[in-house]
XYZ file of C-alpha atoms in Angstrom:
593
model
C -34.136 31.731 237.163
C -33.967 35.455 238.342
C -31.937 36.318 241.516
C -34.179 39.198 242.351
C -31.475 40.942 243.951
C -32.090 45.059 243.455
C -30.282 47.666 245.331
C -26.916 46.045 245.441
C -23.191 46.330 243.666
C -22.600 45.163 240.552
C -21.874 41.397 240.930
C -20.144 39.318 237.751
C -21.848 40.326 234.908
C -24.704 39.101 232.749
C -24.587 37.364 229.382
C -25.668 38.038 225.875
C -24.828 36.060 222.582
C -22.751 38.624 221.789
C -20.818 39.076 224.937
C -19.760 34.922 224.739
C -17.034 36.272 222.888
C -16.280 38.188 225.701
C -15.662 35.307 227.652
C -16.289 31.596 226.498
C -13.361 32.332 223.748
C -9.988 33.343 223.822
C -10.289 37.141 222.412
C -11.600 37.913 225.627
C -7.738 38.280 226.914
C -7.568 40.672 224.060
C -10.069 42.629 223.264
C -11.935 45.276 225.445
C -15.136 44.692 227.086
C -17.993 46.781 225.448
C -20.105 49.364 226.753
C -23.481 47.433 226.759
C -25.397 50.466 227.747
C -26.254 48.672 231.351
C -26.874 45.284 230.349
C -23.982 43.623 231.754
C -24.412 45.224 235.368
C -28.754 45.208 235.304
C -29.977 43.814 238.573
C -33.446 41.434 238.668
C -36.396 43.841 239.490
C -39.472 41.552 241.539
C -42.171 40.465 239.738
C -44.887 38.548 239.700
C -44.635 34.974 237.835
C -44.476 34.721 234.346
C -48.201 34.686 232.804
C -49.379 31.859 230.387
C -49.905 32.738 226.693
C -52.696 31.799 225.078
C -50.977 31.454 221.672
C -51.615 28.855 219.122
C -47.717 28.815 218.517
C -45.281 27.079 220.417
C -41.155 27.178 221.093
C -39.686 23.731 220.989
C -36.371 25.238 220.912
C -34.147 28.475 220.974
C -30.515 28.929 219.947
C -28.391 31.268 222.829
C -31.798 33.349 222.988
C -32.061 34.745 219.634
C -32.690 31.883 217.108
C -35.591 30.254 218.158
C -37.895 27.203 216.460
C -41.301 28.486 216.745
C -44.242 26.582 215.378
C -47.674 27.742 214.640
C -49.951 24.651 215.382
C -52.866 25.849 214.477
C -51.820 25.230 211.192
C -52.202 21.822 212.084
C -49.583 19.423 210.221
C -46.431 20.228 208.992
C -43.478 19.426 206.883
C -40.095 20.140 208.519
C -39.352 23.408 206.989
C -36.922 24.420 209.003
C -38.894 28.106 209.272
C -36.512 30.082 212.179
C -37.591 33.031 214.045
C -34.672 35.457 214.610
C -34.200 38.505 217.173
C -32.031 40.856 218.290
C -29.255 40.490 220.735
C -30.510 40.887 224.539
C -28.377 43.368 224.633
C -30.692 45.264 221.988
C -33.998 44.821 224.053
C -35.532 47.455 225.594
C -33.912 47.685 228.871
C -37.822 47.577 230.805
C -37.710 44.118 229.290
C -34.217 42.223 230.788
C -35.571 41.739 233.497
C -38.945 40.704 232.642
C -37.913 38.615 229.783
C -34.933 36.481 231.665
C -32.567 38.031 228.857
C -29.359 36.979 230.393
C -30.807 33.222 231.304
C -32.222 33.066 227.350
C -28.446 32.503 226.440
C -27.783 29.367 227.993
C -31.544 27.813 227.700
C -32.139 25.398 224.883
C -34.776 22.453 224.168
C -38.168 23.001 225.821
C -36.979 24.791 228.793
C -36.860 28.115 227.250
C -40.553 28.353 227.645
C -40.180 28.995 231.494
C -38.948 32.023 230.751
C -40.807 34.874 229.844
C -38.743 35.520 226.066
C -40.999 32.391 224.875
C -44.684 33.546 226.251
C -43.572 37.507 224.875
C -42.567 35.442 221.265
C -45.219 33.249 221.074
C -48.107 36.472 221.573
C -46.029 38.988 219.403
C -46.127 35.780 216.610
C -49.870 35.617 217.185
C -50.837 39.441 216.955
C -48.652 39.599 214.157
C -49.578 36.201 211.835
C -53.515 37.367 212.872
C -52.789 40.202 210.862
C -51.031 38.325 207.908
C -53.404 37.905 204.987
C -53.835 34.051 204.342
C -50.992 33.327 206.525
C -51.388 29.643 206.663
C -50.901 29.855 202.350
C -47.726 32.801 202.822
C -46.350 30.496 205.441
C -46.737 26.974 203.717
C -45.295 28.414 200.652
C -41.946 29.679 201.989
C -38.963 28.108 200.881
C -37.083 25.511 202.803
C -34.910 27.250 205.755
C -36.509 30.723 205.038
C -36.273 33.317 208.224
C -38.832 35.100 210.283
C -36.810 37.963 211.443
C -37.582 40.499 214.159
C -35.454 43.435 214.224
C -36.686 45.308 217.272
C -38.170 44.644 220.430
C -40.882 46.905 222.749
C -42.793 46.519 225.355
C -46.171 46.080 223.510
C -45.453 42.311 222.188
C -48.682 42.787 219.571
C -47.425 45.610 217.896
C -44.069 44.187 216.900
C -42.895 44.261 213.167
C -42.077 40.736 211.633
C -40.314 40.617 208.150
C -40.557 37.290 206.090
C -36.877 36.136 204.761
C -37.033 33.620 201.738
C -33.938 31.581 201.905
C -32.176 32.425 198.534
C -29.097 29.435 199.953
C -31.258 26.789 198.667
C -31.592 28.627 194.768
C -27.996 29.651 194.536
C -26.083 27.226 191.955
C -23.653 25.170 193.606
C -24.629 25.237 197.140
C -27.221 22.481 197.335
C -26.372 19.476 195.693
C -28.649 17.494 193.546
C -28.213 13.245 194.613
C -26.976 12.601 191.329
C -24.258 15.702 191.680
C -23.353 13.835 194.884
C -23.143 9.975 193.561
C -21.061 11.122 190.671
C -18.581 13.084 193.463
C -18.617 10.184 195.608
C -18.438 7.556 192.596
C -21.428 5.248 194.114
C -23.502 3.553 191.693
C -27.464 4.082 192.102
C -27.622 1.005 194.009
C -25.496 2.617 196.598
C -27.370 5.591 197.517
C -30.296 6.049 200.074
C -33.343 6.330 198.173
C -34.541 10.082 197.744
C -37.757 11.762 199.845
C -39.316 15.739 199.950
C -39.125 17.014 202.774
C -42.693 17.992 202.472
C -43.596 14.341 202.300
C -42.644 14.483 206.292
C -44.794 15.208 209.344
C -42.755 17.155 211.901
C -43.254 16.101 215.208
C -40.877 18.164 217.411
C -37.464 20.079 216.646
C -34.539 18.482 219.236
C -31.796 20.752 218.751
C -30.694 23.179 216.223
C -30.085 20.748 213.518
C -32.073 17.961 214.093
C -36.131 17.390 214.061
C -38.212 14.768 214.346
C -40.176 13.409 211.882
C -43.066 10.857 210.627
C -43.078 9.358 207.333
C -46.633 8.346 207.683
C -49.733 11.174 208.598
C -50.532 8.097 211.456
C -46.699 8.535 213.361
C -46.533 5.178 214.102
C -43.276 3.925 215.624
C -41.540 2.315 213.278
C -42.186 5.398 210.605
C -40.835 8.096 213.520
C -36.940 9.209 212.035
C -34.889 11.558 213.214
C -34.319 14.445 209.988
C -31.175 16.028 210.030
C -30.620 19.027 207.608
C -29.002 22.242 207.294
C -30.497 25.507 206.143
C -27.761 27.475 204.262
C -24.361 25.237 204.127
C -25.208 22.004 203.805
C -21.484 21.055 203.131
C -20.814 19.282 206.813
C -24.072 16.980 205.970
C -22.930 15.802 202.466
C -19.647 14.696 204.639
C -21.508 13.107 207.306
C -23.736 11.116 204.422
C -20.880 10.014 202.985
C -19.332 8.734 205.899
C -22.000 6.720 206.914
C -22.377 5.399 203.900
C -18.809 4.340 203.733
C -19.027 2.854 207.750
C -18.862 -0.778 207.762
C -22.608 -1.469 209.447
C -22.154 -2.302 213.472
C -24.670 -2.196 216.019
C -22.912 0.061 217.945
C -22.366 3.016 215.393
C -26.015 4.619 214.270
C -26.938 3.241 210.708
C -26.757 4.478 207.352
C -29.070 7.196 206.207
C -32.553 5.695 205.434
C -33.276 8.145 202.624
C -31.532 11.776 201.677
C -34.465 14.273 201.597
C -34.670 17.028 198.699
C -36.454 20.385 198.065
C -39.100 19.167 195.742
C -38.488 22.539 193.099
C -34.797 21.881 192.273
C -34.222 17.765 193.654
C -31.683 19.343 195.718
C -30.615 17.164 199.324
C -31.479 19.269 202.097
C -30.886 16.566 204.811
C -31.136 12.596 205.708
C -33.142 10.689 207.657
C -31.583 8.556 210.447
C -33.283 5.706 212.908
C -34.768 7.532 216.017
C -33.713 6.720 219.689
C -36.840 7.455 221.332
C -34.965 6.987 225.054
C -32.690 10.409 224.260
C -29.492 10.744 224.485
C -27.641 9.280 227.513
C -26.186 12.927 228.320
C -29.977 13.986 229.418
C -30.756 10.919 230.845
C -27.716 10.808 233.732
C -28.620 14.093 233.769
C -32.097 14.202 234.897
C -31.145 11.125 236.766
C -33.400 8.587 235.069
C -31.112 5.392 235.034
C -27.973 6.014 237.644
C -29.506 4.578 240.023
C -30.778 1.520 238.492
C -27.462 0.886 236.947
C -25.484 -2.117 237.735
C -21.420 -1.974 237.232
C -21.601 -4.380 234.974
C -24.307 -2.434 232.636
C -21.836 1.011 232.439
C -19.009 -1.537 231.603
C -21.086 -2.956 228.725
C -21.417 0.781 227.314
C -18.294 1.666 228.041
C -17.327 -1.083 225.614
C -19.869 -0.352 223.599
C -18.303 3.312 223.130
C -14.437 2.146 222.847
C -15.415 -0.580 220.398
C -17.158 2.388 218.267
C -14.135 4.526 218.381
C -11.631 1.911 217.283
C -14.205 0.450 214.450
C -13.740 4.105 213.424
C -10.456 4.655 213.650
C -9.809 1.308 210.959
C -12.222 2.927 208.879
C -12.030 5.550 205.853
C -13.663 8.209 208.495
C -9.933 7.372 210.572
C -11.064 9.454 213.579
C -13.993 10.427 215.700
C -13.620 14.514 216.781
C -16.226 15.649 218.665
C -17.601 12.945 221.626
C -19.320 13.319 224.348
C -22.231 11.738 226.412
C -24.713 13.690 223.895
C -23.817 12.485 221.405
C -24.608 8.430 222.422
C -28.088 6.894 222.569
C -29.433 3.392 223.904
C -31.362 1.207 221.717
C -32.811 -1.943 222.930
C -35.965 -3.424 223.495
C -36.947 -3.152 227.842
C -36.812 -7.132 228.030
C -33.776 -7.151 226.187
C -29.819 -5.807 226.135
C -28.964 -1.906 225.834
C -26.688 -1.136 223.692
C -24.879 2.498 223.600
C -24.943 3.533 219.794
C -22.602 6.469 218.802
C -24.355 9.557 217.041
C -23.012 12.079 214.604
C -20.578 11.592 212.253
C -19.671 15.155 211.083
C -16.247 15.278 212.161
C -16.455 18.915 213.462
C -15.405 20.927 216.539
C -15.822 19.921 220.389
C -16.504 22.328 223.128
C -13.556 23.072 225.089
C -14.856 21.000 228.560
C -14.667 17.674 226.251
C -11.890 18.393 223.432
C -8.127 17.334 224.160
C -6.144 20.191 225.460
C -3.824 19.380 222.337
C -6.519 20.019 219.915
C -8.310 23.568 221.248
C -4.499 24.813 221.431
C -4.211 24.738 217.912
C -7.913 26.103 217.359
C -7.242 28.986 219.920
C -3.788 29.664 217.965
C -5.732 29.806 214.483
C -9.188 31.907 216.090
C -6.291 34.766 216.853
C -4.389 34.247 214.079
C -6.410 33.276 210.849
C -8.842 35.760 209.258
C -11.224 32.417 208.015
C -11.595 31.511 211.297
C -11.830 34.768 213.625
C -15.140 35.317 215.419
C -14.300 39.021 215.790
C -12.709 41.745 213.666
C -11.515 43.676 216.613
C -8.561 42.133 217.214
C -5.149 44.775 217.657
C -3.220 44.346 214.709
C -0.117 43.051 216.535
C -2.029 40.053 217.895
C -3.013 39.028 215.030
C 0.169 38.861 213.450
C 1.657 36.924 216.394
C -0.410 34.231 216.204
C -0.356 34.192 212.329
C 3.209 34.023 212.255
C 2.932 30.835 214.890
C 0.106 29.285 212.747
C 1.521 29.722 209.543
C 4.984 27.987 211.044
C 2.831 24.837 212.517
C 1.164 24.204 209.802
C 4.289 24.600 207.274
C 6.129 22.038 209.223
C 2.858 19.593 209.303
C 2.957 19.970 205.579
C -0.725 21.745 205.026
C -1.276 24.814 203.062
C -0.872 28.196 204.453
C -2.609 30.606 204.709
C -4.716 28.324 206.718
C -8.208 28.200 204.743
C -12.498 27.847 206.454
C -14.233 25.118 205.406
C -15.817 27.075 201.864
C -19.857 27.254 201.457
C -19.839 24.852 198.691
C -19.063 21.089 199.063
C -15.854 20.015 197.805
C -15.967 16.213 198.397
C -12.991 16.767 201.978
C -12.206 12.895 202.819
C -12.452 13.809 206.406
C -14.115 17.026 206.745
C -12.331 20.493 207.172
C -11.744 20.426 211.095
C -7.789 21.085 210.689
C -6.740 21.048 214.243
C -7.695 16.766 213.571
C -6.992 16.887 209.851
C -3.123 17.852 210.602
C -2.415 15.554 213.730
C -0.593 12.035 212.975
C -2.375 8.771 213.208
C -0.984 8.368 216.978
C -2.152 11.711 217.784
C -5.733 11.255 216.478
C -5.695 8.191 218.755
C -4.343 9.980 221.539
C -7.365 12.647 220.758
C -10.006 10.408 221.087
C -8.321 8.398 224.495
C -8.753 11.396 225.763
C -12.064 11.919 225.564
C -12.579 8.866 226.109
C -11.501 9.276 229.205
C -14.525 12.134 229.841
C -16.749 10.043 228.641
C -16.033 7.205 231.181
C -15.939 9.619 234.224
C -19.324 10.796 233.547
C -20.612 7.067 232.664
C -19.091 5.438 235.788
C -20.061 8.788 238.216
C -23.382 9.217 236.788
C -23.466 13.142 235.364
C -24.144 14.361 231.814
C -21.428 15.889 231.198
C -17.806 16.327 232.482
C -18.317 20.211 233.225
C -20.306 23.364 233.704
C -19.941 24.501 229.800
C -20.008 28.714 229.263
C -22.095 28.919 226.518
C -25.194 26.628 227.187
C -26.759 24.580 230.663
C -27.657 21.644 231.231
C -29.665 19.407 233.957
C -25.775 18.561 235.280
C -24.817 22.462 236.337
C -23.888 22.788 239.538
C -23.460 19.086 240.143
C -20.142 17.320 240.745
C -16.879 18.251 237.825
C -14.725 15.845 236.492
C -12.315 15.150 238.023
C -14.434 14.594 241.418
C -14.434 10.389 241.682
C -17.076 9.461 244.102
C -18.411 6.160 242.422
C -15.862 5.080 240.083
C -14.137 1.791 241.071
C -10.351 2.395 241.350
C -9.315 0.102 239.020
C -11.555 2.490 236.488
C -10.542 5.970 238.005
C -6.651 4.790 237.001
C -7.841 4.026 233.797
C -9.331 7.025 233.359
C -6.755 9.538 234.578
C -4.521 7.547 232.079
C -6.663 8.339 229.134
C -7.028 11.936 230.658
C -3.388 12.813 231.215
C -2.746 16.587 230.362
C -6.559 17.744 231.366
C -6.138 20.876 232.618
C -7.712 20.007 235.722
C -4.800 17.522 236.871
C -2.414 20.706 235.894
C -3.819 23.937 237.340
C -7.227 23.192 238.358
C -10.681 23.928 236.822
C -11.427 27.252 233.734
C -11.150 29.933 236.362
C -14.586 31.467 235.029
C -17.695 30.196 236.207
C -21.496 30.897 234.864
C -24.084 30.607 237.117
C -27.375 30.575 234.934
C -26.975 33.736 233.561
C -24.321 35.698 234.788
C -20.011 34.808 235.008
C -18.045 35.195 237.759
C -14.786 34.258 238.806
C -13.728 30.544 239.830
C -13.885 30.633 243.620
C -16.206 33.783 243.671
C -19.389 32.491 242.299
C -21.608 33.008 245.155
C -22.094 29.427 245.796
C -21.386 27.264 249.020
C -20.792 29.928 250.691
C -18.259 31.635 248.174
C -18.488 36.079 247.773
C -19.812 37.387 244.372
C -16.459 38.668 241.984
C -17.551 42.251 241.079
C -17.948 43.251 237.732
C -13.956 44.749 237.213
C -12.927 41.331 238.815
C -14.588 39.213 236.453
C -13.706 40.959 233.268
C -10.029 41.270 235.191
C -9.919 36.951 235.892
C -11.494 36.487 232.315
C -8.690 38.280 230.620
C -5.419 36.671 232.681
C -6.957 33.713 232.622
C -7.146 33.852 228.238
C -3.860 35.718 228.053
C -2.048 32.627 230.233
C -4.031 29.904 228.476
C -3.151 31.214 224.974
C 1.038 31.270 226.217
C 0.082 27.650 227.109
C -0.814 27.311 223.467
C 2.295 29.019 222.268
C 4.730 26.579 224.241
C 2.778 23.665 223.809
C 2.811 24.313 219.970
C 6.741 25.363 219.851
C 7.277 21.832 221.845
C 5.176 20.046 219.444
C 7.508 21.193 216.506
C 10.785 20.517 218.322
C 9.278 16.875 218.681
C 8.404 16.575 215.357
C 11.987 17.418 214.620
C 13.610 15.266 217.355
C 14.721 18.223 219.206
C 12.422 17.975 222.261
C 14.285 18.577 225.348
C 12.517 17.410 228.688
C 10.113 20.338 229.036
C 8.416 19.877 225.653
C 7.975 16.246 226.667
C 6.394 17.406 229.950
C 4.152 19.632 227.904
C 3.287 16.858 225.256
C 1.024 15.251 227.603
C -1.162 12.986 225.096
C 2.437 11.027 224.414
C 1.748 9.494 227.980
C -1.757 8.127 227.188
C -2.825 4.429 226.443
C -4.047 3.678 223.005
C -7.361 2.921 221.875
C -6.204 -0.770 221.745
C -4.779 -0.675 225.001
C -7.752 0.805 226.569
C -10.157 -1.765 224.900
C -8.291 -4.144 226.238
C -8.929 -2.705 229.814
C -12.267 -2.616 229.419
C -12.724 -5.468 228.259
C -10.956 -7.494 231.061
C -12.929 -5.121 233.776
C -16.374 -6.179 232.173
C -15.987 -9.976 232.208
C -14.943 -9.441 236.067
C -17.533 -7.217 236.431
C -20.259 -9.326 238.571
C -24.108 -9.705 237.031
């Protein structure tokens, strides 16, 4: 993924999981850009291609380069213990390793890919030297607590010499935190009968971690099929999985909407739930497969219409539900299920009722997130905010949600479970019924454009790639019928690339650059000042986008909206979920076989 360029200006710059806050969120137009000590200008040095370990551990997957799931197999079977391997930020590496270890392209890599670069061959030999030397390692390591750490606070260039430290995860001791399935019947006021029976996780064989949240897992030592299960847990707030158990459990059953749990798993020392176990899509999720290009062109019009009601039909059986409103879609976030002979039906994934990335979320919703990440201490990624900014957007916060009727000062979802009826994402949780149907039109509306064009997802996103980056970005039609593409810019009105065009920064693997100066199709490379310089206009106008729209929303709610704030309220001019069903609906019986 290195450009092996050497000798040459500073071009963009390159990324670190600390910089994203630099320039995937909004402080960026704020803040000033830190002195890395040369890691945001370091050039690719040649060098030969990166050697094979010999390991007995493996990477199955690696969180913006410095949470990584790394297994040692020569332990042979294992429970799902949710054991993570942390290191430093890549701006902390030894600079003679940047290059050498693809620090800037660890940040966006996830899944299995990250072991192409060299962070996962350097990882896995540094884990061997150093578990070699453990004493009875297999016993120290099978005897660690559920979601315990394996933390690495320095990197060098010797990868055998490199100082581990063991972290025993004291989250799943401390009273309150975890919740016992009794403590969460009695919350939810189930009977017995009701709940999911119970499991340890270390009656599970893990078979593969998928993404930073979710493994997969065998009931049986043999893996057959039918005992494969998909385990989804959390290691130290396990608050956002109670809610998602509960709402599945409280989903009327339909094919199109993945199933209840099929048992809550517990820590076997306390009785605690840890996770749940949900039925396993073994074709992936159909983000990956447009992606790597595995169905789109096999696909008749008639078989995306079919999902595409699948997916509507989902969002309204939500919407009449107690769960009211789906938050964060996208193509991810669907699976297919059926047998090869037989119909495929899309099933909808995920029930948590959290945050979106920006690419996907209606422009009405990140507003009010972007207004409360400046202006609300429980939900600032950054402490280095000036002291005038912060009280702007505090003062505009604290005035939306007064007239909404929600509690100011605006408060974070807390580390212990307090039984929310539909989660703590407030941007969602203080929008009207129409609204929340408005919301999910919208991305709706995403969803469709990458279904009917054939990409995984609707944009390049900042913080993470995919198989899709670089490919076509919504809204490019170049397969869509046009009685679709209307449909779709309907559901899409207010995107902000019908109003002023795509996010004016670009990442190319492992570096930003300005929109239009990426270095690609014949575009120059942005220099370094020019990149920071687009990163923060472009924040500073998007967050005086959030001001108006938010000052128009408020004049609406009071009947005071004069014909700007209507212009700005674009989600007023969308279809409904209702309406849009009904669209699909007629399109798919015209559809031909």
């Amino acid at each position: 993924m290195a450009d092996n360029i050497v000798g040459t200006a500073v071009k963009g710059f390159n990324i670190s999981n600390k910089l994203r806050v630099h320039y995937v969120f909004p402080y960026a137009g704020f803040i000033p850009f830190p002195d890395t000590n040369g890691y945001a200008e370091y050039v690719d040095v040649p060098r030969d291609s990166t050697p094979q370990s010999l390991s007995s551990w493996v990477i199955e997957y690696s969180g913006f380069g410095t949470t990584y799931a790394a297994i040692p197999t020569f332990l042979g079977s294992l429970p799902p213990s949710r054991i993570d391997v942390i290191i430093p930020d890549q701006i902390q590496w030894p600079p003679s390793l940047w290059s050498q270890l693809d620090a800037r392209d660890s940040v966006h890599v996830s899944g299995s890919r990250i072991n192409s670069l060299g962070i996962s061959s350097y990882l896995r030999n540094a884990l061997q030297s150093w578990s070699d030397s453990v004493e009875n390692f297999a016993d120290v390591y099978r005897g660690l607590p559920f979601g315990s750490t394996i933390l690495l606070e320095n990197l060098s260039e010797d990868s055998s010499s490199l100082n581990f430290q063991i972290l025993p995860n004291k989250a799943v001791i401390e009273p309150g935190i975890f919740l016992s399935l009794e403590e969460l019947r009695a919350l939810w006021g189930y009977h017995e009968s009701d709940m999911p029976p119970a499991i340890p996780y270390t009656k599970l064989r893990r078979l593969g971690q998928l993404s930073s949240d979710v493994v997969r897992v065998s009931i049986s030592d043999e893996a057959k099929e039918e005992d494969i299960m998909i385990f989804k847990s959390t290691k130290d707030n396990p608050a956002k999985n109670y809610h998602e158990i509960k709402m599945l459990l409280a989903l009327e059953p339909t094919k199109t909407i993945i199933g209840r749990p099929q048992y809550l798993v517990t820590i076997p020392s306390s009785g605690k739930v840890c996770g749940f176990l949900l039925t396993y899509y073994g074709g992936g999720n159909l983000a990956d497969i447009l992606s790597e290009g595995r169905l789109s062109r096999k696909l008749t019009l008639r078989q995306k219409l079919s999902w595409a009601l699948d997916l509507t039909a989902s969002l309204v059986h939500i919407q009449k539900s107690p769960m009211r409103f789906y938050s964060d879609l996208r193509l991810d976030q669907l699976a297919l299920s059926g047998k090869p002979d037989g119909p495929i039906t899309a099933v909808l994934l995920d029930l948590e009722q959290s945050r979106n990335i920006y690419n996907w979320a209606p422009p009405e919703i990140y507003y009010l997130e972007w207004i409360a990440e400046l202006g609300s201490p429980a939900y600032a990624r950054t402490r280095n905010l000036p002291n005038d900014v912060v009280a702007k957007y505090q003062s505009i916060l604290d005035g939306y949600l007064q007239s909404r009727g929600f509690p100011t000062p605006l408060q974070g979802q807390g580390i212990r479970y307090d039984n929310a009826a539909n989660g703590w994402y407030w941007p969602w949780l203080t929008s009207t019924p129409a609204e929340q149907d408005a919301g999910m039109v919208y991305m709706l509306g995403k969803a469709l454009w990458c279904l009917f064009e054939g990409i995984g997802d609707a944009d390049i996103v900042l913080g993470r790639s995919s198989a899709s980056d670089g490919q076509q970005r919504f809204p490019e039609f170049i397969h869509t019928p046009d009685n679709i593409r209307r449909l779709i810019e309907r559901c899409t009105v207010g995107a902000r690339e019908w109003i002023d065009g795509h996010i004016k920064i670009y990442r190319r693997e492992g570096k930003v650059f300005p929109l239009g100066k990426t270095g690609l199709h014949g575009e120059p490379e942005g220099t370094f000042e020019e990149t920071k310089q687009t990163i923060t206009r472009f924040w500073r106008t998007e967050m005086q986008k959030a001001e108006e729209f938010v000052q128009a929303r408020m004049r609406h709610d009071r009947n005071e909206a004069g014909h700007r704030d209507l212009e700005l309220l674009h989600y007023l001019q969308r279809p409904t979920l209702q309406e849009v069903m009904v669209a699909v609906k007629q399109y798919h019986s015209q559809a031909v076989l």
